[in-house]
Amino acid sequence: MLLSSSYFKTRKLQDLVENQTSYSTDDACMHIFETHQKAQKVQLTFDNLVLASMIEGRKHMHRLDKSTYDFVPGETVIMPAERTMCIDFPDAQKSIPTRCLALELNKDQVSKVVHHLNETQGRLDGSLWQADFDHWHFKHDQAIQSLVQRLIFLFTENHPSKDFFVRNMIQELIIRLLQQANRENYLEIEKDKFKGIKRIEHVSKHIRTHLNSDLSIEKLSSLACMSSSHFYKTFKNETGLSPTQFINKVRVEKAMSLLRTTDMDLTEVYMACGFNNRSYFNRMFKRHYKRNPGEIKA
């Protein structure tokens, strides 16, 4: 992600660790933090739900359960209100700073979006959409990456309609986050996160366990006991991805796992994951990981 020229023109660099520049609208507040030297166990706490996205560099994050993980560009961490983040900056230096944005979301606006979804796009299983993002660390899809990038420019420019623009984009961002959280659940269905196998859940499990079989819309909609058009619409509403996008996501993630953990060559990997040709496999893999599969195997 990129920072706008207006940010660099107006920001004041006063602290070498987590120098803070803040922008606000009626519904949200965005902070950009810069760190120019190595540091450990830096703590941050916010009053609202926070979406933190890496712009440049690497942070090392500590969870409450004492597990740790690296936080890099192209990823987001969502933290509940009043939850302290503990952060290390192992690589930060003056010539290569670490930069991160923290978007504080107004609780009332999040509630309104969730209420709207429950009124207009009820979930297939009858359960309610809920904004329950308890310390959620995830990789951006293209839509969320684009939204976060656009929000950086909207907050930092001095446009008379900024509040209106930001409000609409945040509404879209919340909906896409809910869909991605739902999609993550489906991708991890084998971990028994669900108490029962419902139609879309049943299909997602079938996809994961039958990557080399017929995964056409006709076949999948039949498994869900729906018409093809209703299945397609319902699947995308529940997960934020079309069935084909979901299948490719599962396939390239399995391919990455095989490349890292086995001695299989590239042909064996893409065939094991259900791809029919090397060119399409390479294109889908690079779209998801921004790297060629051959780089992983090298």
Short mmCIF file of C-alpha atoms in Angstrom, two decimals:
data_model
loop_
_atom_site.label_atom_id
_atom_site.label_comp_id
_atom_site.label_asym_id
_atom_site.label_seq_id
_atom_site.Cartn_x
_atom_site.Cartn_y
_atom_site.Cartn_z
CA MET A 1 0.00 0.00 0.00
CA LEU A 2 1.02 3.60 -0.60
CA LEU A 3 0.75 6.77 1.46
CA SER A 4 -0.46 9.93 -0.26
CA SER A 5 1.79 12.91 -0.91
CA SER A 6 -0.50 15.03 1.30
CA TYR A 7 0.37 12.79 4.25
CA PHE A 8 4.11 13.41 3.93
CA LYS A 9 3.54 17.15 3.46
CA THR A 10 1.56 17.56 6.69
CA ARG A 11 2.77 14.88 9.11
CA LYS A 12 5.22 15.84 11.84
CA LEU A 13 7.86 13.26 12.78
CA GLN A 14 8.38 13.78 16.52
CA ASP A 15 8.85 10.25 17.90
CA LEU A 16 11.11 7.51 16.56
CA VAL A 17 8.80 4.76 17.88
CA GLU A 18 5.14 4.77 16.81
CA ASN A 19 5.02 8.41 15.76
CA GLN A 20 1.29 9.07 15.40
CA THR A 21 -0.57 11.13 12.79
CA SER A 22 -4.37 11.12 13.13
CA TYR A 23 -7.29 11.99 10.87
CA SER A 24 -10.98 11.87 11.80
CA THR A 25 -14.50 11.99 10.33
CA ASP A 26 -17.90 11.75 11.98
CA ASP A 27 -17.82 7.95 11.89
CA ALA A 28 -14.19 6.90 12.17
CA CYS A 29 -10.65 7.88 13.03
CA MET A 30 -7.54 6.78 11.19
CA HIS A 31 -4.06 6.85 12.74
CA ILE A 32 -0.84 6.28 10.84
CA PHE A 33 2.06 5.06 12.98
CA GLU A 34 5.71 5.26 11.92
CA THR A 35 8.64 3.62 13.69
CA HIS A 36 12.25 4.47 12.76
CA GLN A 37 14.24 2.35 15.21
CA LYS A 38 14.11 -1.16 16.65
CA ALA A 39 11.89 -1.55 19.70
CA GLN A 40 10.26 -4.25 21.83
CA LYS A 41 7.07 -4.69 23.81
CA VAL A 42 5.46 -1.42 22.68
CA GLN A 43 1.84 -1.32 23.86
CA LEU A 44 -1.18 0.30 22.19
CA THR A 45 -4.81 0.37 23.34
CA PHE A 46 -7.84 1.93 21.61
CA ASP A 47 -11.32 2.79 22.85
CA ASN A 48 -13.02 1.39 19.73
CA LEU A 49 -12.83 -1.64 17.46
CA VAL A 50 -9.58 -1.25 15.50
CA LEU A 51 -8.60 -2.46 12.06
CA ALA A 52 -4.81 -2.31 11.78
CA SER A 53 -3.18 -2.79 8.36
CA MET A 54 0.53 -2.89 7.60
CA ILE A 55 1.75 -0.40 5.02
CA GLU A 56 5.50 -0.98 5.13
CA GLY A 57 7.92 -3.14 7.13
CA ARG A 58 7.23 -5.86 9.70
CA LYS A 59 5.84 -6.02 13.21
CA HIS A 60 6.03 -8.94 15.61
CA MET A 61 2.73 -9.26 17.47
CA HIS A 62 2.12 -10.89 20.87
CA ARG A 63 -1.24 -12.47 21.66
CA LEU A 64 -2.82 -12.72 25.11
CA ASP A 65 -2.26 -16.49 25.00
CA LYS A 66 1.48 -15.68 24.61
CA SER A 67 1.66 -16.96 21.02
CA THR A 68 3.31 -14.65 18.48
CA TYR A 69 3.12 -13.96 14.75
CA ASP A 70 4.65 -11.66 12.13
CA PHE A 71 2.45 -8.86 10.78
CA VAL A 72 3.41 -7.75 7.25
CA PRO A 73 1.98 -5.66 4.36
CA GLY A 74 -1.11 -7.16 2.76
CA GLU A 75 -2.44 -8.26 6.14
CA THR A 76 -4.82 -6.86 8.74
CA VAL A 77 -5.31 -7.43 12.45
CA ILE A 78 -8.69 -6.57 13.99
CA MET A 79 -8.68 -5.91 17.71
CA PRO A 80 -11.70 -5.44 20.02
CA ALA A 81 -12.10 -2.19 21.92
CA GLU A 82 -9.87 -1.70 24.97
CA ARG A 83 -7.67 -4.68 24.05
CA THR A 84 -3.96 -3.93 24.40
CA MET A 85 -1.65 -4.80 21.51
CA CYS A 86 1.95 -5.66 22.39
CA ILE A 87 4.35 -5.12 19.49
CA ASP A 88 8.01 -5.65 18.59
CA PHE A 89 9.77 -3.82 15.73
CA PRO A 90 12.69 -6.10 14.81
CA ASP A 91 13.62 -4.45 11.49
CA ALA A 92 12.75 -0.76 11.88
CA GLN A 93 15.44 1.79 11.12
CA LYS A 94 15.60 5.35 9.83
CA SER A 95 16.17 4.33 6.22
CA ILE A 96 13.59 1.51 6.35
CA PRO A 97 10.76 2.61 8.68
CA THR A 98 7.80 0.49 9.74
CA ARG A 99 4.47 2.08 8.85
CA CYS A 100 0.99 0.91 9.84
CA LEU A 101 -2.50 2.35 9.84
CA ALA A 102 -5.05 1.84 12.61
CA LEU A 103 -8.66 2.52 11.67
CA GLU A 104 -10.95 3.03 14.65
CA LEU A 105 -14.51 2.05 13.73
CA ASN A 106 -17.47 3.71 15.39
CA LYS A 107 -19.46 1.05 17.27
CA ASP A 108 -22.80 2.50 16.24
CA GLN A 109 -21.91 2.45 12.56
CA VAL A 110 -20.74 -1.16 12.76
CA SER A 111 -24.03 -2.08 14.47
CA LYS A 112 -26.04 -0.31 11.77
CA VAL A 113 -24.28 -2.21 8.98
CA VAL A 114 -24.75 -5.54 10.75
CA HIS A 115 -28.44 -4.72 11.33
CA HIS A 116 -28.83 -3.84 7.63
CA LEU A 117 -27.28 -7.16 6.60
CA ASN A 118 -29.58 -9.09 8.92
CA GLU A 119 -32.59 -7.25 7.49
CA THR A 120 -31.68 -7.56 3.81
CA GLN A 121 -29.22 -10.45 3.39
CA GLY A 122 -30.07 -13.00 6.04
CA ARG A 123 -27.78 -15.99 6.25
CA LEU A 124 -28.91 -19.26 4.73
CA ASP A 125 -28.84 -21.17 8.02
CA GLY A 126 -31.01 -18.58 9.76
CA SER A 127 -28.26 -17.37 12.08
CA LEU A 128 -27.49 -13.66 12.41
CA TRP A 129 -24.51 -11.75 11.12
CA GLN A 130 -22.39 -10.59 14.06
CA ALA A 131 -19.38 -8.31 14.23
CA ASP A 132 -17.35 -10.70 16.36
CA PHE A 133 -13.73 -10.18 15.27
CA ASP A 134 -11.88 -11.21 18.43
CA HIS A 135 -8.17 -10.67 17.55
CA TRP A 136 -8.50 -11.74 13.93
CA HIS A 137 -5.32 -11.78 11.81
CA PHE A 138 -5.87 -12.36 8.10
CA LYS A 139 -4.48 -11.84 4.61
CA HIS A 140 -6.29 -9.28 2.43
CA ASP A 141 -8.24 -10.31 -0.60
CA GLN A 142 -8.13 -7.89 -3.53
CA ALA A 143 -11.34 -6.09 -2.52
CA ILE A 144 -10.24 -5.36 1.06
CA GLN A 145 -6.76 -4.33 -0.12
CA SER A 146 -8.32 -1.81 -2.51
CA LEU A 147 -10.70 -0.45 0.13
CA VAL A 148 -7.95 0.09 2.69
CA GLN A 149 -5.77 1.80 0.09
CA ARG A 150 -8.63 4.09 -0.93
CA LEU A 151 -9.39 4.96 2.70
CA ILE A 152 -5.80 6.11 3.20
CA PHE A 153 -6.24 8.68 0.45
CA LEU A 154 -9.74 9.73 1.55
CA PHE A 155 -8.66 10.40 5.13
CA THR A 156 -5.51 12.28 4.18
CA GLU A 157 -7.01 14.53 1.50
CA ASN A 158 -8.92 17.68 2.39
CA HIS A 159 -12.08 17.10 0.34
CA PRO A 160 -15.37 18.83 1.32
CA SER A 161 -17.26 15.53 0.91
CA LYS A 162 -14.72 13.44 2.83
CA ASP A 163 -17.18 12.38 5.55
CA PHE A 164 -19.64 11.09 2.97
CA PHE A 165 -16.99 9.21 0.98
CA VAL A 166 -15.47 7.63 4.08
CA ARG A 167 -18.85 6.61 5.52
CA ASN A 168 -19.80 4.71 2.36
CA MET A 169 -16.44 3.00 2.02
CA ILE A 170 -16.42 1.92 5.65
CA GLN A 171 -19.88 0.40 5.22
CA GLU A 172 -18.57 -1.64 2.31
CA LEU A 173 -15.45 -2.58 4.29
CA ILE A 174 -17.51 -3.87 7.23
CA ILE A 175 -19.67 -6.01 4.93
CA ARG A 176 -16.62 -7.48 3.21
CA LEU A 177 -14.96 -8.19 6.56
CA LEU A 178 -18.06 -10.05 7.74
CA GLN A 179 -18.06 -12.07 4.52
CA GLN A 180 -14.35 -12.83 4.81
CA ALA A 181 -14.79 -13.94 8.43
CA ASN A 182 -17.59 -16.21 7.27
CA ARG A 183 -15.40 -17.52 4.47
CA GLU A 184 -12.56 -18.24 6.90
CA ASN A 185 -14.97 -20.34 8.93
CA TYR A 186 -15.93 -22.36 5.87
CA LEU A 187 -12.27 -22.86 4.95
CA GLU A 188 -11.66 -24.30 8.43
CA ILE A 189 -14.79 -26.41 8.65
CA GLU A 190 -12.74 -29.54 9.33
CA LYS A 191 -11.78 -28.01 12.69
CA ASP A 192 -15.35 -28.55 13.91
CA LYS A 193 -16.21 -24.90 14.26
CA PHE A 194 -19.78 -25.76 13.26
CA LYS A 195 -22.21 -27.89 15.21
CA GLY A 196 -24.01 -29.13 12.12
CA ILE A 197 -23.37 -29.51 8.41
CA LYS A 198 -25.64 -27.09 6.56
CA ARG A 199 -25.93 -26.68 2.82
CA ILE A 200 -23.17 -24.17 2.03
CA GLU A 201 -20.97 -25.65 4.75
CA HIS A 202 -21.50 -29.09 3.25
CA VAL A 203 -20.45 -27.81 -0.17
CA SER A 204 -17.34 -26.07 1.20
CA LYS A 205 -16.25 -29.29 2.91
CA HIS A 206 -16.87 -31.22 -0.30
CA ILE A 207 -14.67 -28.78 -2.23
CA ARG A 208 -11.79 -29.18 0.23
CA THR A 209 -11.90 -32.97 0.08
CA HIS A 210 -12.60 -33.44 -3.65
CA LEU A 211 -10.29 -30.98 -5.42
CA ASN A 212 -9.67 -33.46 -8.27
CA SER A 213 -13.35 -34.22 -8.91
CA ASP A 214 -16.16 -32.42 -10.74
CA LEU A 215 -16.59 -29.05 -9.04
CA SER A 216 -18.87 -27.49 -11.61
CA ILE A 217 -21.67 -25.14 -10.53
CA GLU A 218 -24.17 -27.80 -11.59
CA LYS A 219 -22.53 -30.42 -9.36
CA LEU A 220 -22.13 -28.12 -6.36
CA SER A 221 -25.65 -26.69 -6.59
CA SER A 222 -26.97 -30.25 -6.71
CA LEU A 223 -25.08 -31.04 -3.49
CA ALA A 224 -26.66 -27.96 -1.91
CA CYS A 225 -30.11 -28.97 -3.19
CA MET A 226 -30.51 -25.60 -4.93
CA SER A 227 -30.89 -24.32 -8.45
CA SER A 228 -27.61 -23.21 -10.02
CA SER A 229 -28.54 -19.52 -9.98
CA HIS A 230 -29.76 -19.58 -6.37
CA PHE A 231 -26.70 -21.54 -5.23
CA TYR A 232 -24.31 -19.10 -6.94
CA LYS A 233 -26.00 -16.06 -5.39
CA THR A 234 -26.24 -17.64 -1.93
CA PHE A 235 -22.62 -18.87 -1.94
CA LYS A 236 -21.29 -15.45 -2.90
CA ASN A 237 -23.52 -13.71 -0.34
CA GLU A 238 -22.28 -16.03 2.42
CA THR A 239 -18.57 -15.97 1.59
CA GLY A 240 -17.94 -12.87 -0.52
CA LEU A 241 -16.44 -15.11 -3.25
CA SER A 242 -17.95 -16.85 -6.23
CA PRO A 243 -17.71 -20.68 -6.11
CA THR A 244 -14.88 -20.58 -8.68
CA GLN A 245 -12.93 -18.00 -6.67
CA PHE A 246 -13.40 -20.09 -3.52
CA ILE A 247 -12.23 -23.26 -5.28
CA ASN A 248 -9.11 -21.53 -6.63
CA LYS A 249 -8.35 -20.12 -3.17
CA VAL A 250 -8.51 -23.59 -1.62
CA ARG A 251 -6.41 -25.06 -4.43
CA VAL A 252 -3.58 -22.52 -4.27
CA GLU A 253 -3.45 -22.71 -0.47
CA LYS A 254 -3.11 -26.48 -0.71
CA ALA A 255 -0.44 -25.99 -3.39
CA MET A 256 1.53 -23.67 -1.10
CA SER A 257 1.37 -26.27 1.66
CA LEU A 258 2.60 -29.02 -0.66
CA LEU A 259 5.41 -26.86 -2.02
CA ARG A 260 6.63 -26.11 1.49
CA THR A 261 6.21 -29.54 3.07
CA THR A 262 6.82 -32.15 0.34
CA ASP A 263 9.38 -33.05 -2.34
CA MET A 264 6.72 -33.03 -5.10
CA ASP A 265 7.69 -31.18 -8.27
CA LEU A 266 5.51 -28.38 -9.67
CA THR A 267 3.64 -30.64 -12.09
CA GLU A 268 2.77 -33.09 -9.33
CA VAL A 269 1.64 -30.22 -7.10
CA TYR A 270 -0.70 -28.51 -9.52
CA MET A 271 -2.24 -31.80 -10.61
CA ALA A 272 -2.73 -32.88 -6.97
CA CYS A 273 -4.59 -29.63 -6.36
CA GLY A 274 -7.00 -30.08 -9.26
CA PHE A 275 -5.47 -27.68 -11.81
CA ASN A 276 -5.51 -28.93 -15.38
CA ASN A 277 -2.67 -26.83 -16.78
CA ARG A 278 0.50 -25.18 -15.54
CA SER A 279 -0.26 -21.73 -16.98
CA TYR A 280 -3.57 -21.34 -15.15
CA PHE A 281 -2.04 -22.67 -11.93
CA ASN A 282 0.82 -20.16 -12.15
CA ARG A 283 -1.61 -17.29 -12.77
CA MET A 284 -3.91 -18.17 -9.85
CA PHE A 285 -0.96 -18.79 -7.49
CA LYS A 286 0.67 -15.45 -8.32
CA ARG A 287 -2.65 -13.61 -7.97
CA HIS A 288 -3.07 -15.01 -4.45
CA TYR A 289 0.53 -14.93 -3.14
CA LYS A 290 2.15 -12.26 -5.39
CA ARG A 291 4.89 -14.80 -6.11
CA ASN A 292 5.45 -17.53 -8.71
CA PRO A 293 5.23 -21.12 -7.43
CA GLY A 294 8.72 -21.74 -8.76
CA GLU A 295 10.10 -19.20 -6.26
CA ILE A 296 8.73 -21.27 -3.38
CA LYS A 297 10.36 -24.44 -4.67
CA ALA A 298 13.71 -22.81 -5.51
#
